[in-house]
GROMACS .gro file of C-alpha atoms in nm:
model
  326
    1UNK     CA    1   1.551  -0.076  -0.408
    2UNK     CA    2   1.260   0.104  -0.246
    3UNK     CA    3   1.296   0.350   0.038
    4UNK     CA    4   1.171   0.673   0.189
    5UNK     CA    5   1.529   0.795   0.185
    6UNK     CA    6   1.860   0.658   0.069
    7UNK     CA    7   2.008   0.634   0.417
    8UNK     CA    8   1.697   0.542   0.618
    9UNK     CA    9   1.570   0.258   0.405
   10UNK     CA   10   1.238   0.098   0.491
   11UNK     CA   11   1.243  -0.149   0.203
   12UNK     CA   12   1.547  -0.321   0.056
   13UNK     CA   13   1.625  -0.620  -0.161
   14UNK     CA   14   1.762  -0.797   0.149
   15UNK     CA   15   1.407  -0.817   0.285
   16UNK     CA   16   1.310  -1.070   0.017
   17UNK     CA   17   1.352  -1.434   0.118
   18UNK     CA   18   1.502  -1.687  -0.120
   19UNK     CA   19   1.366  -1.783  -0.457
   20UNK     CA   20   1.014  -1.790  -0.595
   21UNK     CA   21   0.816  -2.070  -0.432
   22UNK     CA   22   0.471  -2.229  -0.468
   23UNK     CA   23   0.224  -2.182  -0.183
   24UNK     CA   24  -0.122  -2.328  -0.123
   25UNK     CA   25  -0.381  -2.055  -0.175
   26UNK     CA   26  -0.572  -2.143   0.143
   27UNK     CA   27  -0.262  -2.050   0.347
   28UNK     CA   28  -0.275  -1.686   0.230
   29UNK     CA   29  -0.455  -1.391   0.384
   30UNK     CA   30  -0.604  -1.111   0.169
   31UNK     CA   31  -0.410  -0.788   0.129
   32UNK     CA   32  -0.470  -0.472   0.327
   33UNK     CA   33  -0.617  -0.310   0.017
   34UNK     CA   34  -0.494   0.033  -0.083
   35UNK     CA   35  -0.763   0.060  -0.353
   36UNK     CA   36  -1.069   0.244  -0.224
   37UNK     CA   37  -1.296   0.065  -0.474
   38UNK     CA   38  -1.158  -0.277  -0.384
   39UNK     CA   39  -1.090  -0.555  -0.633
   40UNK     CA   40  -1.185  -0.499  -0.998
   41UNK     CA   41  -1.366  -0.815  -1.106
   42UNK     CA   42  -1.330  -0.708  -1.469
   43UNK     CA   43  -0.951  -0.695  -1.430
   44UNK     CA   44  -0.956  -1.031  -1.252
   45UNK     CA   45  -1.145  -1.184  -1.545
   46UNK     CA   46  -0.892  -1.043  -1.794
   47UNK     CA   47  -0.604  -1.200  -1.601
   48UNK     CA   48  -0.786  -1.532  -1.566
   49UNK     CA   49  -0.853  -1.549  -1.941
   50UNK     CA   50  -0.498  -1.453  -2.036
   51UNK     CA   51  -0.251  -1.724  -2.130
   52UNK     CA   52   0.045  -1.500  -2.048
   53UNK     CA   53   0.267  -1.594  -1.754
   54UNK     CA   54   0.205  -1.353  -1.465
   55UNK     CA   55   0.474  -1.258  -1.212
   56UNK     CA   56   0.461  -1.413  -0.863
   57UNK     CA   57   0.260  -1.235  -0.597
   58UNK     CA   58   0.444  -1.084  -0.299
   59UNK     CA   59   0.352  -1.210   0.048
   60UNK     CA   60   0.454  -1.086   0.393
   61UNK     CA   61   0.630  -1.386   0.546
   62UNK     CA   62   0.542  -1.317   0.910
   63UNK     CA   63   0.167  -1.279   0.851
   64UNK     CA   64   0.118  -1.464   0.519
   65UNK     CA   65  -0.078  -1.159   0.405
   66UNK     CA   66  -0.063  -1.062   0.038
   67UNK     CA   67   0.131  -0.740  -0.024
   68UNK     CA   68   0.101  -0.723  -0.401
   69UNK     CA   69  -0.104  -0.942  -0.637
   70UNK     CA   70  -0.464  -0.965  -0.512
   71UNK     CA   71  -0.598  -0.951  -0.868
   72UNK     CA   72  -0.363  -1.234  -0.970
   73UNK     CA   73  -0.466  -1.432  -0.663
   74UNK     CA   74  -0.836  -1.388  -0.738
   75UNK     CA   75  -0.772  -1.486  -1.101
   76UNK     CA   76  -0.600  -1.807  -0.984
   77UNK     CA   77  -0.900  -1.887  -0.763
   78UNK     CA   78  -1.134  -1.816  -1.057
   79UNK     CA   79  -0.937  -2.061  -1.270
   80UNK     CA   80  -0.970  -2.324  -0.996
   81UNK     CA   81  -0.601  -2.329  -0.901
   82UNK     CA   82  -0.506  -2.464  -0.559
   83UNK     CA   83  -0.164  -2.296  -0.541
   84UNK     CA   84   0.017  -1.988  -0.669
   85UNK     CA   85   0.376  -1.871  -0.710
   86UNK     CA   86   0.494  -1.647  -0.428
   87UNK     CA   87   0.790  -1.429  -0.343
   88UNK     CA   88   0.821  -1.377   0.033
   89UNK     CA   89   0.899  -1.042   0.195
   90UNK     CA   90   1.041  -1.028   0.549
   91UNK     CA   91   1.035  -0.653   0.623
   92UNK     CA   92   0.824  -0.459   0.870
   93UNK     CA   93   0.453  -0.396   0.824
   94UNK     CA   94   0.533  -0.032   0.743
   95UNK     CA   95   0.779  -0.141   0.478
   96UNK     CA   96   0.524  -0.389   0.343
   97UNK     CA   97   0.273  -0.106   0.294
   98UNK     CA   98   0.531   0.108   0.112
   99UNK     CA   99   0.615  -0.189  -0.110
  100UNK     CA  100   0.244  -0.240  -0.182
  101UNK     CA  101   0.204   0.121  -0.296
  102UNK     CA  102   0.515   0.126  -0.515
  103UNK     CA  103   0.440  -0.215  -0.667
  104UNK     CA  104   0.087  -0.111  -0.763
  105UNK     CA  105   0.224   0.206  -0.921
  106UNK     CA  106   0.480   0.011  -1.122
  107UNK     CA  107   0.256  -0.241  -1.298
  108UNK     CA  108  -0.094  -0.378  -1.337
  109UNK     CA  109  -0.407  -0.173  -1.273
  110UNK     CA  110  -0.302   0.188  -1.197
  111UNK     CA  111  -0.404   0.347  -0.868
  112UNK     CA  112  -0.663   0.622  -0.895
  113UNK     CA  113  -0.595   0.976  -0.775
  114UNK     CA  114  -0.814   0.908  -0.470
  115UNK     CA  115  -0.619   0.588  -0.398
  116UNK     CA  116  -0.291   0.779  -0.412
  117UNK     CA  117  -0.412   1.054  -0.179
  118UNK     CA  118  -0.538   0.791   0.067
  119UNK     CA  119  -0.202   0.612   0.049
  120UNK     CA  120  -0.022   0.942   0.110
  121UNK     CA  121  -0.234   1.001   0.421
  122UNK     CA  122  -0.142   0.656   0.556
  123UNK     CA  123   0.227   0.708   0.482
  124UNK     CA  124   0.219   1.045   0.659
  125UNK     CA  125   0.074   0.869   0.964
  126UNK     CA  126   0.344   0.600   0.945
  127UNK     CA  127   0.635   0.834   0.863
  128UNK     CA  128   0.536   1.187   0.979
  129UNK     CA  129   0.899   1.304   0.965
  130UNK     CA  130   0.940   1.220   0.595
  131UNK     CA  131   0.939   1.513   0.355
  132UNK     CA  132   0.656   1.580   0.112
  133UNK     CA  133   0.886   1.499  -0.181
  134UNK     CA  134   0.988   1.165  -0.029
  135UNK     CA  135   0.623   1.064   0.018
  136UNK     CA  136   0.535   1.193  -0.331
  137UNK     CA  137   0.807   0.979  -0.491
  138UNK     CA  138   0.658   0.666  -0.333
  139UNK     CA  139   0.291   0.739  -0.403
  140UNK     CA  140   0.329   0.892  -0.747
  141UNK     CA  141   0.171   1.233  -0.686
  142UNK     CA  142   0.312   1.584  -0.660
  143UNK     CA  143   0.477   1.716  -0.345
  144UNK     CA  144   0.218   1.996  -0.339
  145UNK     CA  145  -0.060   1.737  -0.322
  146UNK     CA  146   0.117   1.559  -0.035
  147UNK     CA  147   0.150   1.893   0.145
  148UNK     CA  148  -0.224   1.951   0.105
  149UNK     CA  149  -0.297   1.602   0.241
  150UNK     CA  150  -0.064   1.670   0.535
  151UNK     CA  151  -0.246   1.993   0.617
  152UNK     CA  152  -0.590   1.833   0.587
  153UNK     CA  153  -0.507   1.532   0.805
  154UNK     CA  154  -0.540   1.667   1.155
  155UNK     CA  155  -0.459   1.337   1.324
  156UNK     CA  156  -0.122   1.310   1.149
  157UNK     CA  157   0.159   1.370   1.394
  158UNK     CA  158   0.344   1.690   1.316
  159UNK     CA  159   0.717   1.739   1.350
  160UNK     CA  160   0.956   2.034   1.347
  161UNK     CA  161   1.182   1.853   1.099
  162UNK     CA  162   1.155   1.651   0.780
  163UNK     CA  163   1.364   1.362   0.647
  164UNK     CA  164   1.436   1.421   0.279
  165UNK     CA  165   1.490   1.165   0.002
  166UNK     CA  166   1.866   1.199   0.059
  167UNK     CA  167   1.825   1.089   0.422
  168UNK     CA  168   1.917   1.429   0.567
  169UNK     CA  169   1.706   1.577   0.847
  170UNK     CA  170   1.614   1.939   0.779
  171UNK     CA  171   1.410   2.182   0.993
  172UNK     CA  172   1.059   2.262   0.874
  173UNK     CA  173   1.134   2.630   0.932
  174UNK     CA  174   1.447   2.774   0.772
  175UNK     CA  175   1.423   3.111   0.950
  176UNK     CA  176   1.658   3.021   1.235
  177UNK     CA  177   1.894   2.838   0.998
  178UNK     CA  178   1.905   3.134   0.758
  179UNK     CA  179   1.987   3.372   1.043
  180UNK     CA  180   2.261   3.139   1.169
  181UNK     CA  181   2.401   3.107   0.816
  182UNK     CA  182   2.419   3.486   0.784
  183UNK     CA  183   2.606   3.507   1.117
  184UNK     CA  184   2.852   3.238   1.004
  185UNK     CA  185   2.913   3.420   0.677
  186UNK     CA  186   2.982   3.744   0.864
  187UNK     CA  187   3.222   3.573   1.104
  188UNK     CA  188   3.389   3.361   0.833
  189UNK     CA  189   3.363   3.528   0.491
  190UNK     CA  190   3.588   3.259   0.343
  191UNK     CA  191   3.358   2.971   0.448
  192UNK     CA  192   3.227   2.765   0.156
  193UNK     CA  193   2.858   2.712   0.093
  194UNK     CA  194   2.899   2.344   0.176
  195UNK     CA  195   3.058   2.425   0.515
  196UNK     CA  196   2.778   2.665   0.605
  197UNK     CA  197   2.515   2.414   0.492
  198UNK     CA  198   2.669   2.142   0.708
  199UNK     CA  199   2.674   2.363   1.020
  200UNK     CA  200   2.319   2.498   0.974
  201UNK     CA  201   2.139   2.195   0.830
  202UNK     CA  202   2.021   2.399   0.532
  203UNK     CA  203   2.039   2.288   0.171
  204UNK     CA  204   2.310   2.429  -0.056
  205UNK     CA  205   2.044   2.613  -0.254
  206UNK     CA  206   1.912   2.788   0.059
  207UNK     CA  207   2.263   2.881   0.173
  208UNK     CA  208   2.337   3.023  -0.172
  209UNK     CA  209   2.020   3.231  -0.148
  210UNK     CA  210   2.126   3.360   0.195
  211UNK     CA  211   2.467   3.462   0.056
  212UNK     CA  212   2.306   3.651  -0.235
  213UNK     CA  213   2.075   3.833   0.005
  214UNK     CA  214   2.358   3.924   0.240
  215UNK     CA  215   2.574   4.055  -0.046
  216UNK     CA  216   2.281   4.271  -0.164
  217UNK     CA  217   2.236   4.403   0.189
  218UNK     CA  218   1.895   4.235   0.225
  219UNK     CA  219   1.764   4.028   0.514
  220UNK     CA  220   1.870   3.661   0.496
  221UNK     CA  221   1.504   3.567   0.552
  222UNK     CA  222   1.258   3.626   0.262
  223UNK     CA  223   0.993   3.888   0.327
  224UNK     CA  224   0.680   3.742   0.484
  225UNK     CA  225   0.848   3.427   0.618
  226UNK     CA  226   0.843   3.388   0.994
  227UNK     CA  227   0.800   3.102   1.232
  228UNK     CA  228   0.754   2.746   1.104
  229UNK     CA  229   0.801   2.679   0.736
  230UNK     CA  230   0.489   2.736   0.544
  231UNK     CA  231   0.394   3.003   0.800
  232UNK     CA  232   0.424   3.271   0.539
  233UNK     CA  233   0.191   3.563   0.505
  234UNK     CA  234   0.282   3.717   0.173
  235UNK     CA  235   0.107   3.614  -0.149
  236UNK     CA  236   0.439   3.550  -0.318
  237UNK     CA  237   0.562   3.321  -0.043
  238UNK     CA  238   0.234   3.134  -0.036
  239UNK     CA  239   0.252   3.076  -0.409
  240UNK     CA  240   0.609   2.954  -0.391
  241UNK     CA  241   0.552   2.720  -0.097
  242UNK     CA  242   0.235   2.555  -0.224
  243UNK     CA  243  -0.121   2.619  -0.329
  244UNK     CA  244  -0.395   2.725  -0.093
  245UNK     CA  245  -0.544   2.400   0.043
  246UNK     CA  246  -0.890   2.540  -0.030
  247UNK     CA  247  -0.808   2.604  -0.395
  248UNK     CA  248  -0.923   2.354  -0.658
  249UNK     CA  249  -0.611   2.354  -0.878
  250UNK     CA  250  -0.765   2.121  -1.137
  251UNK     CA  251  -1.072   2.342  -1.180
  252UNK     CA  252  -0.855   2.653  -1.209
  253UNK     CA  253  -0.641   2.486  -1.476
  254UNK     CA  254  -0.945   2.378  -1.680
  255UNK     CA  255  -1.090   2.725  -1.661
  256UNK     CA  256  -0.768   2.881  -1.789
  257UNK     CA  257  -0.736   2.634  -2.078
  258UNK     CA  258  -1.087   2.729  -2.198
  259UNK     CA  259  -1.014   3.102  -2.195
  260UNK     CA  260  -0.980   3.224  -2.559
  261UNK     CA  261  -0.752   3.510  -2.455
  262UNK     CA  262  -0.496   3.249  -2.348
  263UNK     CA  263  -0.567   2.963  -2.590
  264UNK     CA  264  -0.548   3.175  -2.905
  265UNK     CA  265  -0.248   3.397  -2.829
  266UNK     CA  266   0.117   3.291  -2.841
  267UNK     CA  267   0.199   3.436  -2.498
  268UNK     CA  268  -0.115   3.278  -2.353
  269UNK     CA  269  -0.024   2.933  -2.485
  270UNK     CA  270   0.330   2.975  -2.353
  271UNK     CA  271   0.190   3.061  -2.009
  272UNK     CA  272  -0.036   2.753  -2.012
  273UNK     CA  273   0.260   2.530  -2.100
  274UNK     CA  274   0.466   2.677  -1.815
  275UNK     CA  275   0.181   2.637  -1.568
  276UNK     CA  276   0.133   2.275  -1.667
  277UNK     CA  277   0.502   2.190  -1.635
  278UNK     CA  278   0.482   2.144  -1.256
  279UNK     CA  279   0.269   1.830  -1.301
  280UNK     CA  280   0.575   1.640  -1.427
  281UNK     CA  281   0.815   1.758  -1.155
  282UNK     CA  282   0.842   1.409  -0.998
  283UNK     CA  283   0.940   1.252  -1.332
  284UNK     CA  284   1.185   1.535  -1.406
  285UNK     CA  285   1.353   1.495  -1.065
  286UNK     CA  286   1.422   1.128  -1.134
  287UNK     CA  287   1.588   1.213  -1.467
  288UNK     CA  288   1.836   1.472  -1.334
  289UNK     CA  289   2.191   1.325  -1.308
  290UNK     CA  290   2.342   1.347  -0.960
  291UNK     CA  291   2.629   1.569  -1.078
  292UNK     CA  292   2.374   1.826  -1.204
  293UNK     CA  293   2.150   1.821  -0.895
  294UNK     CA  294   2.289   2.127  -0.716
  295UNK     CA  295   2.283   2.350  -1.025
  296UNK     CA  296   1.930   2.240  -1.118
  297UNK     CA  297   1.814   2.292  -0.758
  298UNK     CA  298   1.967   2.641  -0.752
  299UNK     CA  299   1.799   2.743  -1.078
  300UNK     CA  300   1.470   2.583  -0.966
  301UNK     CA  301   1.472   2.804  -0.657
  302UNK     CA  302   1.537   3.109  -0.874
  303UNK     CA  303   1.238   3.010  -1.089
  304UNK     CA  304   1.025   2.964  -0.778
  305UNK     CA  305   1.113   3.315  -0.661
  306UNK     CA  306   1.030   3.456  -1.004
  307UNK     CA  307   0.690   3.281  -1.000
  308UNK     CA  308   0.633   3.416  -0.649
  309UNK     CA  309   0.700   3.770  -0.771
  310UNK     CA  310   0.459   3.712  -1.061
  311UNK     CA  311   0.189   3.592  -0.820
  312UNK     CA  312   0.245   3.898  -0.599
  313UNK     CA  313   0.204   4.133  -0.894
  314UNK     CA  314  -0.109   3.955  -1.019
  315UNK     CA  315  -0.271   3.953  -0.673
  316UNK     CA  316  -0.187   4.317  -0.611
  317UNK     CA  317  -0.362   4.624  -0.755
  318UNK     CA  318  -0.352   4.616  -1.135
  319UNK     CA  319  -0.257   4.941  -1.311
  320UNK     CA  320  -0.511   5.103  -1.539
  321UNK     CA  321  -0.385   5.084  -1.902
  322UNK     CA  322  -0.533   5.427  -1.966
  323UNK     CA  323  -0.295   5.578  -1.712
  324UNK     CA  324  -0.003   5.513  -1.942
  325UNK     CA  325  -0.157   5.689  -2.245
  326UNK     CA  326  -0.027   6.029  -2.354
   0.00000   0.00000   0.00000
């Protein structure tokens, strides 16, 4: 089952019509290609020469436009076939596009990084209220990359809320929610985290962070965060919320991996491994059992705060080693 969220499904198994059927090729319309380079004739030739049975292509019933399987369709034409096996889809055009992206990620010729970013931009235009993580799960890129695409796409409609993968609507800014949570905790000290989260619309992890801050006597809102989410002005908050859109993360990573002071020291290699770990966040999220989700989310937020503190120290004035010598 494919969806932007569990409760607000755009694609479901019920949208597929009947069994696999055979359709005349001249009745089909070409797909709205998500590949920037178009059809790979080399891949088409490989399919045409293969004797293996290929899965049916997916076609949008209302328009007879191919959703998934243009390479298989071209291979059938190259072989001189007049018909091809089809599985019909009866969802909306938006759902058909989501299905096209997920199907191309699941099998066949992989989408390039540029293809995925372009698909993310289109999904943001179709579903501007969906969270970065929900879009990332569909396209197969990181949530940070989706956030960068969202910022760079000026024509994308912006919203004050996001629909997460769990179907819940959460405000983009948590400032007002954090303040309300702190007020609720003061008025009802016995209120559970889940009760406060339900009344404020915040996640359990955010509510837990508010409670820790209140107990320490700190402000419920992290330093530097004000206004809409992402409107943070401290280096630590910027690092925790996402990379600078003008920063080439790939180039920075390559530069660090070539640095002998990191590559040939144990602490340096450990740092490189930790920095690289974020690239597999999407895969890790899928592997976390539901009963562990809240604990993992809570610890992940703690790690994010620790990384933010590290970034703040590194971006601040560095002490002179000589100052510590006797």
